[in-house]
DNA sequence: ACTGTTTATGCAACTAGTTGCACAAGGTGA
DNA sequence: TCACCTTGTGCAACTAGTTGCATAAACAGT
């Protein structure tokens, strides 16, 4: 139940259209919350119906026209309520770790290439976050908002750093394994 | 589409009943895949129907009786197929990071207590994983399966370590903030 | 003008995961 | 022996997220 709150947060930071939100969720927002454009449009509709946001119609709100939204007081109140409430951590699922555990019983075929692919993805992501840090958080500025947002970005950077290191280690380990079809034959 | 494969992996490591699986998914398996007992029973039914696993009926398979399952060759083949295929990383969502970002616009009320609660949870989890490591992976043993499983556990340990560190830093940062109802007044 | 591509919005169907509850068997204490 | 608790299995309804496709306007080339 957090997508609406993610959208409210994004809109409070800057009123946007559906597509702009999609871009932001793909980009910087993505390191803590991701969403497809279909999800976003659907949720924007709900939030508008519920009176938490409203459209800023420039001209006619037909198809093919940009439609920007802003947060209404009720929306801000709802976000504040949600933010103040304590939440239980959601269970995590990691397909890559599961795969490695599965590989321990059915063999490591094909694993190495994919570990390498993941490593590349995480390296690219890390580089991107470091770019953002350099651009958006130069040393010296430390308003409350900046501090908190920097903290969030820092988590993203540290996580990507962790994964690149772990993957390198995993690759090194997998490389010196016998790598049969199955380690414990059927 | 990974729950069936998680169950196949777990059953290959050791044939189990629904409840035993539930316990394992709550415990060590939980650091890379979690599932409720309802999910597990449902999936066991499907896997049996599909001929990937079969029940080992001790007596009568009535209600209130333990019913253990083992993986059939078709199940092992399916798991091997899945493990060898490359998969795209799933998008991640982290409610805590989202909350922090939301707190940057609607205020940090209630945040500190919850960060502290999360810190405790992660510390406890970390301690538990370290226990498991000490018990299940004493230095010296390094068969292929052990190596891979240790690698997975290591990821769990390192992730929990990361979170405890990050949360301590976040707490320190939040502590010296003005902490008004909203940092940027409505 | 016409064809194709990009931008922008959106619906519908499906899959995966969660929540709430039900039911049976076996043990425990009063 | 009856009431209650724990263990073990399971269904049904709901919520969240994914996938596939449709539609329309704007623009670019030919």
PDB file of C-alpha atoms in Angstrom, chain B:
ATOM      1  CA  UNK B   1       7.381 -16.948 -10.842  1.00  0.00           C
ATOM      2  CA  UNK B   2       9.938 -18.130  -8.322  1.00  0.00           C
ATOM      3  CA  UNK B   3       8.001 -19.555  -5.408  1.00  0.00           C
ATOM      4  CA  UNK B   4       7.664 -22.998  -7.029  1.00  0.00           C
ATOM      5  CA  UNK B   5      11.421 -23.008  -7.621  1.00  0.00           C
ATOM      6  CA  UNK B   6      12.117 -21.981  -4.066  1.00  0.00           C
ATOM      7  CA  UNK B   7       9.994 -24.881  -2.881  1.00  0.00           C
ATOM      8  CA  UNK B   8      11.682 -27.320  -5.256  1.00  0.00           C
ATOM      9  CA  UNK B   9      15.068 -26.203  -3.958  1.00  0.00           C
ATOM     10  CA  UNK B  10      13.985 -26.594  -0.367  1.00  0.00           C
ATOM     11  CA  UNK B  11      12.527 -30.043  -1.024  1.00  0.00           C
ATOM     12  CA  UNK B  12      15.649 -31.188  -2.840  1.00  0.00           C
ATOM     13  CA  UNK B  13      17.735 -30.156   0.114  1.00  0.00           C
ATOM     14  CA  UNK B  14      15.380 -32.119   2.338  1.00  0.00           C
ATOM     15  CA  UNK B  15      11.900 -33.604   1.773  1.00  0.00           C
ATOM     16  CA  UNK B  16       9.423 -31.913   4.078  1.00  0.00           C
ATOM     17  CA  UNK B  17       5.793 -31.403   4.937  1.00  0.00           C
ATOM     18  CA  UNK B  18       3.988 -28.095   4.445  1.00  0.00           C
ATOM     19  CA  UNK B  19       4.556 -27.035   7.994  1.00  0.00           C
ATOM     20  CA  UNK B  20       8.216 -27.949   7.960  1.00  0.00           C
ATOM     21  CA  UNK B  21       8.629 -25.921   4.779  1.00  0.00           C
ATOM     22  CA  UNK B  22       6.862 -23.018   6.429  1.00  0.00           C
ATOM     23  CA  UNK B  23       9.319 -23.166   9.322  1.00  0.00           C
ATOM     24  CA  UNK B  24      12.283 -23.281   6.968  1.00  0.00           C
ATOM     25  CA  UNK B  25      10.952 -20.345   4.952  1.00  0.00           C
ATOM     26  CA  UNK B  26      10.611 -18.400   8.173  1.00  0.00           C
ATOM     27  CA  UNK B  27      14.082 -19.285   9.246  1.00  0.00           C
ATOM     28  CA  UNK B  28      17.218 -19.682   7.176  1.00  0.00           C
ATOM     29  CA  UNK B  29      15.489 -19.738   3.790  1.00  0.00           C
ATOM     30  CA  UNK B  30      13.860 -16.448   4.690  1.00  0.00           C
ATOM     31  CA  UNK B  31      16.897 -14.313   3.958  1.00  0.00           C
ATOM     32  CA  UNK B  32      16.400 -14.716   0.251  1.00  0.00           C
ATOM     33  CA  UNK B  33      12.836 -15.948  -0.095  1.00  0.00           C
ATOM     34  CA  UNK B  34       9.861 -15.650   2.198  1.00  0.00           C
ATOM     35  CA  UNK B  35       6.436 -17.206   1.924  1.00  0.00           C
ATOM     36  CA  UNK B  36       3.403 -17.728   4.108  1.00  0.00           C
ATOM     37  CA  UNK B  37       2.043 -21.168   4.864  1.00  0.00           C
ATOM     38  CA  UNK B  38      -0.999 -20.447   2.704  1.00  0.00           C
ATOM     39  CA  UNK B  39       1.198 -19.768  -0.283  1.00  0.00           C
ATOM     40  CA  UNK B  40       3.204 -22.881   0.399  1.00  0.00           C
ATOM     41  CA  UNK B  41       0.254 -25.256   0.651  1.00  0.00           C
ATOM     42  CA  UNK B  42      -1.296 -23.809  -2.477  1.00  0.00           C
ATOM     43  CA  UNK B  43       1.935 -24.191  -4.394  1.00  0.00           C
ATOM     44  CA  UNK B  44       2.520 -27.722  -3.103  1.00  0.00           C
ATOM     45  CA  UNK B  45      -0.889 -28.611  -4.522  1.00  0.00           C
ATOM     46  CA  UNK B  46       0.003 -27.169  -7.904  1.00  0.00           C
ATOM     47  CA  UNK B  47       3.414 -28.824  -8.013  1.00  0.00           C
ATOM     48  CA  UNK B  48       1.839 -32.165  -7.189  1.00  0.00           C
ATOM     49  CA  UNK B  49      -0.832 -31.731  -9.860  1.00  0.00           C
ATOM     50  CA  UNK B  50       1.860 -30.850 -12.380  1.00  0.00           C
ATOM     51  CA  UNK B  51       3.789 -33.984 -11.512  1.00  0.00           C
ATOM     52  CA  UNK B  52       6.900 -32.169 -10.249  1.00  0.00           C
ATOM     53  CA  UNK B  53       6.665 -33.472  -6.697  1.00  0.00           C
ATOM     54  CA  UNK B  54       4.808 -36.256  -4.963  1.00  0.00           C
ATOM     55  CA  UNK B  55       3.560 -36.937  -1.477  1.00  0.00           C
ATOM     56  CA  UNK B  56       5.127 -39.619   0.679  1.00  0.00           C
ATOM     57  CA  UNK B  57       1.995 -40.824   2.434  1.00  0.00           C
ATOM     58  CA  UNK B  58       2.860 -42.544   5.704  1.00  0.00           C
ATOM     59  CA  UNK B  59      -0.662 -43.548   6.658  1.00  0.00           C
ATOM     60  CA  UNK B  60      -3.897 -41.967   5.613  1.00  0.00           C
ATOM     61  CA  UNK B  61      -3.500 -38.467   4.145  1.00  0.00           C
ATOM     62  CA  UNK B  62      -6.387 -36.957   6.075  1.00  0.00           C
ATOM     63  CA  UNK B  63      -6.510 -33.551   7.687  1.00  0.00           C
ATOM     64  CA  UNK B  64      -4.370 -33.042  10.742  1.00  0.00           C
ATOM     65  CA  UNK B  65      -1.839 -35.523   9.386  1.00  0.00           C
ATOM     66  CA  UNK B  66       1.632 -34.588   8.301  1.00  0.00           C
ATOM     67  CA  UNK B  67       2.128 -35.029   4.597  1.00  0.00           C
ATOM     68  CA  UNK B  68       5.697 -34.968   3.294  1.00  0.00           C
ATOM     69  CA  UNK B  69       6.731 -34.304  -0.272  1.00  0.00           C
ATOM     70  CA  UNK B  70       9.711 -35.252  -2.397  1.00  0.00           C
ATOM     71  CA  UNK B  71      10.838 -33.918  -5.757  1.00  0.00           C
ATOM     72  CA  UNK B  72      10.300 -36.069  -8.852  1.00  0.00           C
ATOM     73  CA  UNK B  73      12.766 -36.137 -11.780  1.00  0.00           C
ATOM     74  CA  UNK B  74      10.522 -33.756 -13.723  1.00  0.00           C
ATOM     75  CA  UNK B  75      10.751 -31.332 -10.820  1.00  0.00           C
ATOM     76  CA  UNK B  76      14.524 -31.488 -10.700  1.00  0.00           C
ATOM     77  CA  UNK B  77      14.638 -30.945 -14.463  1.00  0.00           C
ATOM     78  CA  UNK B  78      12.376 -27.922 -14.214  1.00  0.00           C
ATOM     79  CA  UNK B  79      14.513 -26.418 -11.453  1.00  0.00           C
ATOM     80  CA  UNK B  80      17.679 -27.023 -13.471  1.00  0.00           C
ATOM     81  CA  UNK B  81      16.063 -25.353 -16.482  1.00  0.00           C
ATOM     82  CA  UNK B  82      15.035 -22.333 -14.429  1.00  0.00           C
ATOM     83  CA  UNK B  83      18.404 -22.049 -12.724  1.00  0.00           C
ATOM     84  CA  UNK B  84      20.315 -22.120 -15.998  1.00  0.00           C
ATOM     85  CA  UNK B  85      18.107 -19.475 -17.655  1.00  0.00           C
ATOM     86  CA  UNK B  86      19.110 -15.863 -17.190  1.00  0.00           C
ATOM     87  CA  UNK B  87      16.661 -13.562 -15.514  1.00  0.00           C
ATOM     88  CA  UNK B  88      16.276  -9.840 -15.322  1.00  0.00           C
ATOM     89  CA  UNK B  89      16.637  -8.369 -11.869  1.00  0.00           C
ATOM     90  CA  UNK B  90      13.301  -7.481 -10.336  1.00  0.00           C
ATOM     91  CA  UNK B  91      12.644  -3.844  -9.420  1.00  0.00           C
ATOM     92  CA  UNK B  92      13.185  -3.124  -5.762  1.00  0.00           C
ATOM     93  CA  UNK B  93      10.911  -1.287  -3.409  1.00  0.00           C
ATOM     94  CA  UNK B  94      11.858  -0.123   0.031  1.00  0.00           C
ATOM     95  CA  UNK B  95       9.155   1.432   2.147  1.00  0.00           C
ATOM     96  CA  UNK B  96      11.628   2.767   4.702  1.00  0.00           C
ATOM     97  CA  UNK B  97      13.618   4.739   2.146  1.00  0.00           C
ATOM     98  CA  UNK B  98      10.386   6.014   0.646  1.00  0.00           C
ATOM     99  CA  UNK B  99       9.277   7.127   4.086  1.00  0.00           C
ATOM    100  CA  UNK B 100      12.459   9.039   4.612  1.00  0.00           C
ATOM    101  CA  UNK B 101      12.021  10.787   1.325  1.00  0.00           C
ATOM    102  CA  UNK B 102       8.416  11.559   2.276  1.00  0.00           C
ATOM    103  CA  UNK B 103       9.601  12.827   5.656  1.00  0.00           C
ATOM    104  CA  UNK B 104      11.732  15.340   3.797  1.00  0.00           C
ATOM    105  CA  UNK B 105       8.529  17.052   2.611  1.00  0.00           C
ATOM    106  CA  UNK B 106       5.939  16.369   5.312  1.00  0.00           C
ATOM    107  CA  UNK B 107       8.079  16.258   8.431  1.00  0.00           C
ATOM    108  CA  UNK B 108       9.986  13.761  10.508  1.00  0.00           C
ATOM    109  CA  UNK B 109       7.371  13.180  13.207  1.00  0.00           C
ATOM    110  CA  UNK B 110       7.443   9.626  14.543  1.00  0.00           C
ATOM    111  CA  UNK B 111      10.361   8.699  12.342  1.00  0.00           C
ATOM    112  CA  UNK B 112      13.068   8.318  14.953  1.00  0.00           C
ATOM    113  CA  UNK B 113      11.263   5.702  17.008  1.00  0.00           C
ATOM    114  CA  UNK B 114      10.633   3.608  13.947  1.00  0.00           C
ATOM    115  CA  UNK B 115      14.183   3.843  12.696  1.00  0.00           C
ATOM    116  CA  UNK B 116      15.248   2.593  16.090  1.00  0.00           C
ATOM    117  CA  UNK B 117      12.794  -0.289  15.838  1.00  0.00           C
ATOM    118  CA  UNK B 118      14.122  -1.235  12.428  1.00  0.00           C
ATOM    119  CA  UNK B 119      17.652  -1.064  13.738  1.00  0.00           C
ATOM    120  CA  UNK B 120      16.789  -3.523  16.484  1.00  0.00           C
ATOM    121  CA  UNK B 121      15.169  -5.914  14.030  1.00  0.00           C
ATOM    122  CA  UNK B 122      18.183  -5.860  11.749  1.00  0.00           C
ATOM    123  CA  UNK B 123      20.565  -6.312  14.654  1.00  0.00           C
ATOM    124  CA  UNK B 124      18.636  -9.334  15.819  1.00  0.00           C
ATOM    125  CA  UNK B 125      18.569 -10.747  12.292  1.00  0.00           C
ATOM    126  CA  UNK B 126      22.286 -10.197  11.900  1.00  0.00           C
ATOM    127  CA  UNK B 127      23.004 -11.995  15.158  1.00  0.00           C
ATOM    128  CA  UNK B 128      20.856 -14.914  14.017  1.00  0.00           C
ATOM    129  CA  UNK B 129      22.656 -15.238  10.687  1.00  0.00           C
ATOM    130  CA  UNK B 130      26.009 -15.103  12.431  1.00  0.00           C
ATOM    131  CA  UNK B 131      24.819 -17.907  14.677  1.00  0.00           C
ATOM    132  CA  UNK B 132      23.870 -19.952  11.627  1.00  0.00           C
ATOM    133  CA  UNK B 133      27.242 -19.250  10.061  1.00  0.00           C
ATOM    134  CA  UNK B 134      29.097 -20.382  13.141  1.00  0.00           C
ATOM    135  CA  UNK B 135      27.000 -23.543  13.384  1.00  0.00           C
ATOM    136  CA  UNK B 136      26.664 -24.558   9.716  1.00  0.00           C
ATOM    137  CA  UNK B 137      29.848 -23.237   8.136  1.00  0.00           C
ATOM    138  CA  UNK B 138      32.782 -23.879  10.409  1.00  0.00           C
ATOM    139  CA  UNK B 139      36.136 -23.048   8.782  1.00  0.00           C
ATOM    140  CA  UNK B 140      37.694 -25.844   6.757  1.00  0.00           C
ATOM    141  CA  UNK B 141      34.689 -27.369   5.036  1.00  0.00           C
ATOM    142  CA  UNK B 142      34.333 -26.247   1.450  1.00  0.00           C
ATOM    143  CA  UNK B 143      32.444 -28.647  -0.759  1.00  0.00           C
ATOM    144  CA  UNK B 144      30.765 -27.114  -3.782  1.00  0.00           C
ATOM    145  CA  UNK B 145      27.355 -26.995  -2.167  1.00  0.00           C
ATOM    146  CA  UNK B 146      28.717 -25.530   1.034  1.00  0.00           C
ATOM    147  CA  UNK B 147      30.617 -22.867  -0.851  1.00  0.00           C
ATOM    148  CA  UNK B 148      27.549 -21.719  -2.710  1.00  0.00           C
ATOM    149  CA  UNK B 149      25.289 -21.812   0.302  1.00  0.00           C
ATOM    150  CA  UNK B 150      27.856 -19.984   2.373  1.00  0.00           C
ATOM    151  CA  UNK B 151      28.006 -17.329  -0.309  1.00  0.00           C
ATOM    152  CA  UNK B 152      24.269 -16.841  -0.045  1.00  0.00           C
ATOM    153  CA  UNK B 153      24.409 -16.624   3.725  1.00  0.00           C
ATOM    154  CA  UNK B 154      27.271 -14.181   3.421  1.00  0.00           C
ATOM    155  CA  UNK B 155      25.061 -11.906   1.346  1.00  0.00           C
ATOM    156  CA  UNK B 156      22.444 -12.033   4.085  1.00  0.00           C
ATOM    157  CA  UNK B 157      25.014 -11.183   6.740  1.00  0.00           C
ATOM    158  CA  UNK B 158      26.538  -8.364   4.719  1.00  0.00           C
ATOM    159  CA  UNK B 159      23.140  -6.888   3.930  1.00  0.00           C
ATOM    160  CA  UNK B 160      22.111  -6.880   7.569  1.00  0.00           C
ATOM    161  CA  UNK B 161      25.452  -5.355   8.455  1.00  0.00           C
ATOM    162  CA  UNK B 162      24.862  -2.662   5.877  1.00  0.00           C
ATOM    163  CA  UNK B 163      21.410  -1.855   7.213  1.00  0.00           C
ATOM    164  CA  UNK B 164      22.479  -1.633  10.825  1.00  0.00           C
ATOM    165  CA  UNK B 165      25.242   0.759   9.848  1.00  0.00           C
ATOM    166  CA  UNK B 166      23.023   2.838   7.630  1.00  0.00           C
ATOM    167  CA  UNK B 167      20.280   3.026  10.253  1.00  0.00           C
ATOM    168  CA  UNK B 168      22.729   4.190  12.913  1.00  0.00           C
ATOM    169  CA  UNK B 169      23.873   6.905  10.581  1.00  0.00           C
ATOM    170  CA  UNK B 170      20.294   7.834   9.729  1.00  0.00           C
ATOM    171  CA  UNK B 171      19.413   8.046  13.416  1.00  0.00           C
ATOM    172  CA  UNK B 172      22.382  10.286  14.088  1.00  0.00           C
ATOM    173  CA  UNK B 173      21.373  12.537  11.201  1.00  0.00           C
ATOM    174  CA  UNK B 174      17.699  12.693  12.114  1.00  0.00           C
ATOM    175  CA  UNK B 175      18.579  13.427  15.737  1.00  0.00           C
ATOM    176  CA  UNK B 176      20.163  16.767  14.882  1.00  0.00           C
ATOM    177  CA  UNK B 177      17.308  17.920  12.660  1.00  0.00           C
ATOM    178  CA  UNK B 178      14.789  20.599  13.720  1.00  0.00           C
ATOM    179  CA  UNK B 179      12.069  17.886  13.577  1.00  0.00           C
ATOM    180  CA  UNK B 180       9.073  20.131  13.081  1.00  0.00           C
ATOM    181  CA  UNK B 181       5.687  18.847  11.946  1.00  0.00           C
ATOM    182  CA  UNK B 182       6.687  19.753   8.429  1.00  0.00           C
ATOM    183  CA  UNK B 183      10.067  20.917   7.291  1.00  0.00           C
ATOM    184  CA  UNK B 184       8.579  22.916   4.497  1.00  0.00           C
ATOM    185  CA  UNK B 185       5.333  24.299   5.947  1.00  0.00           C
ATOM    186  CA  UNK B 186       2.107  23.753   3.996  1.00  0.00           C
TER     187      UNK B 186
END
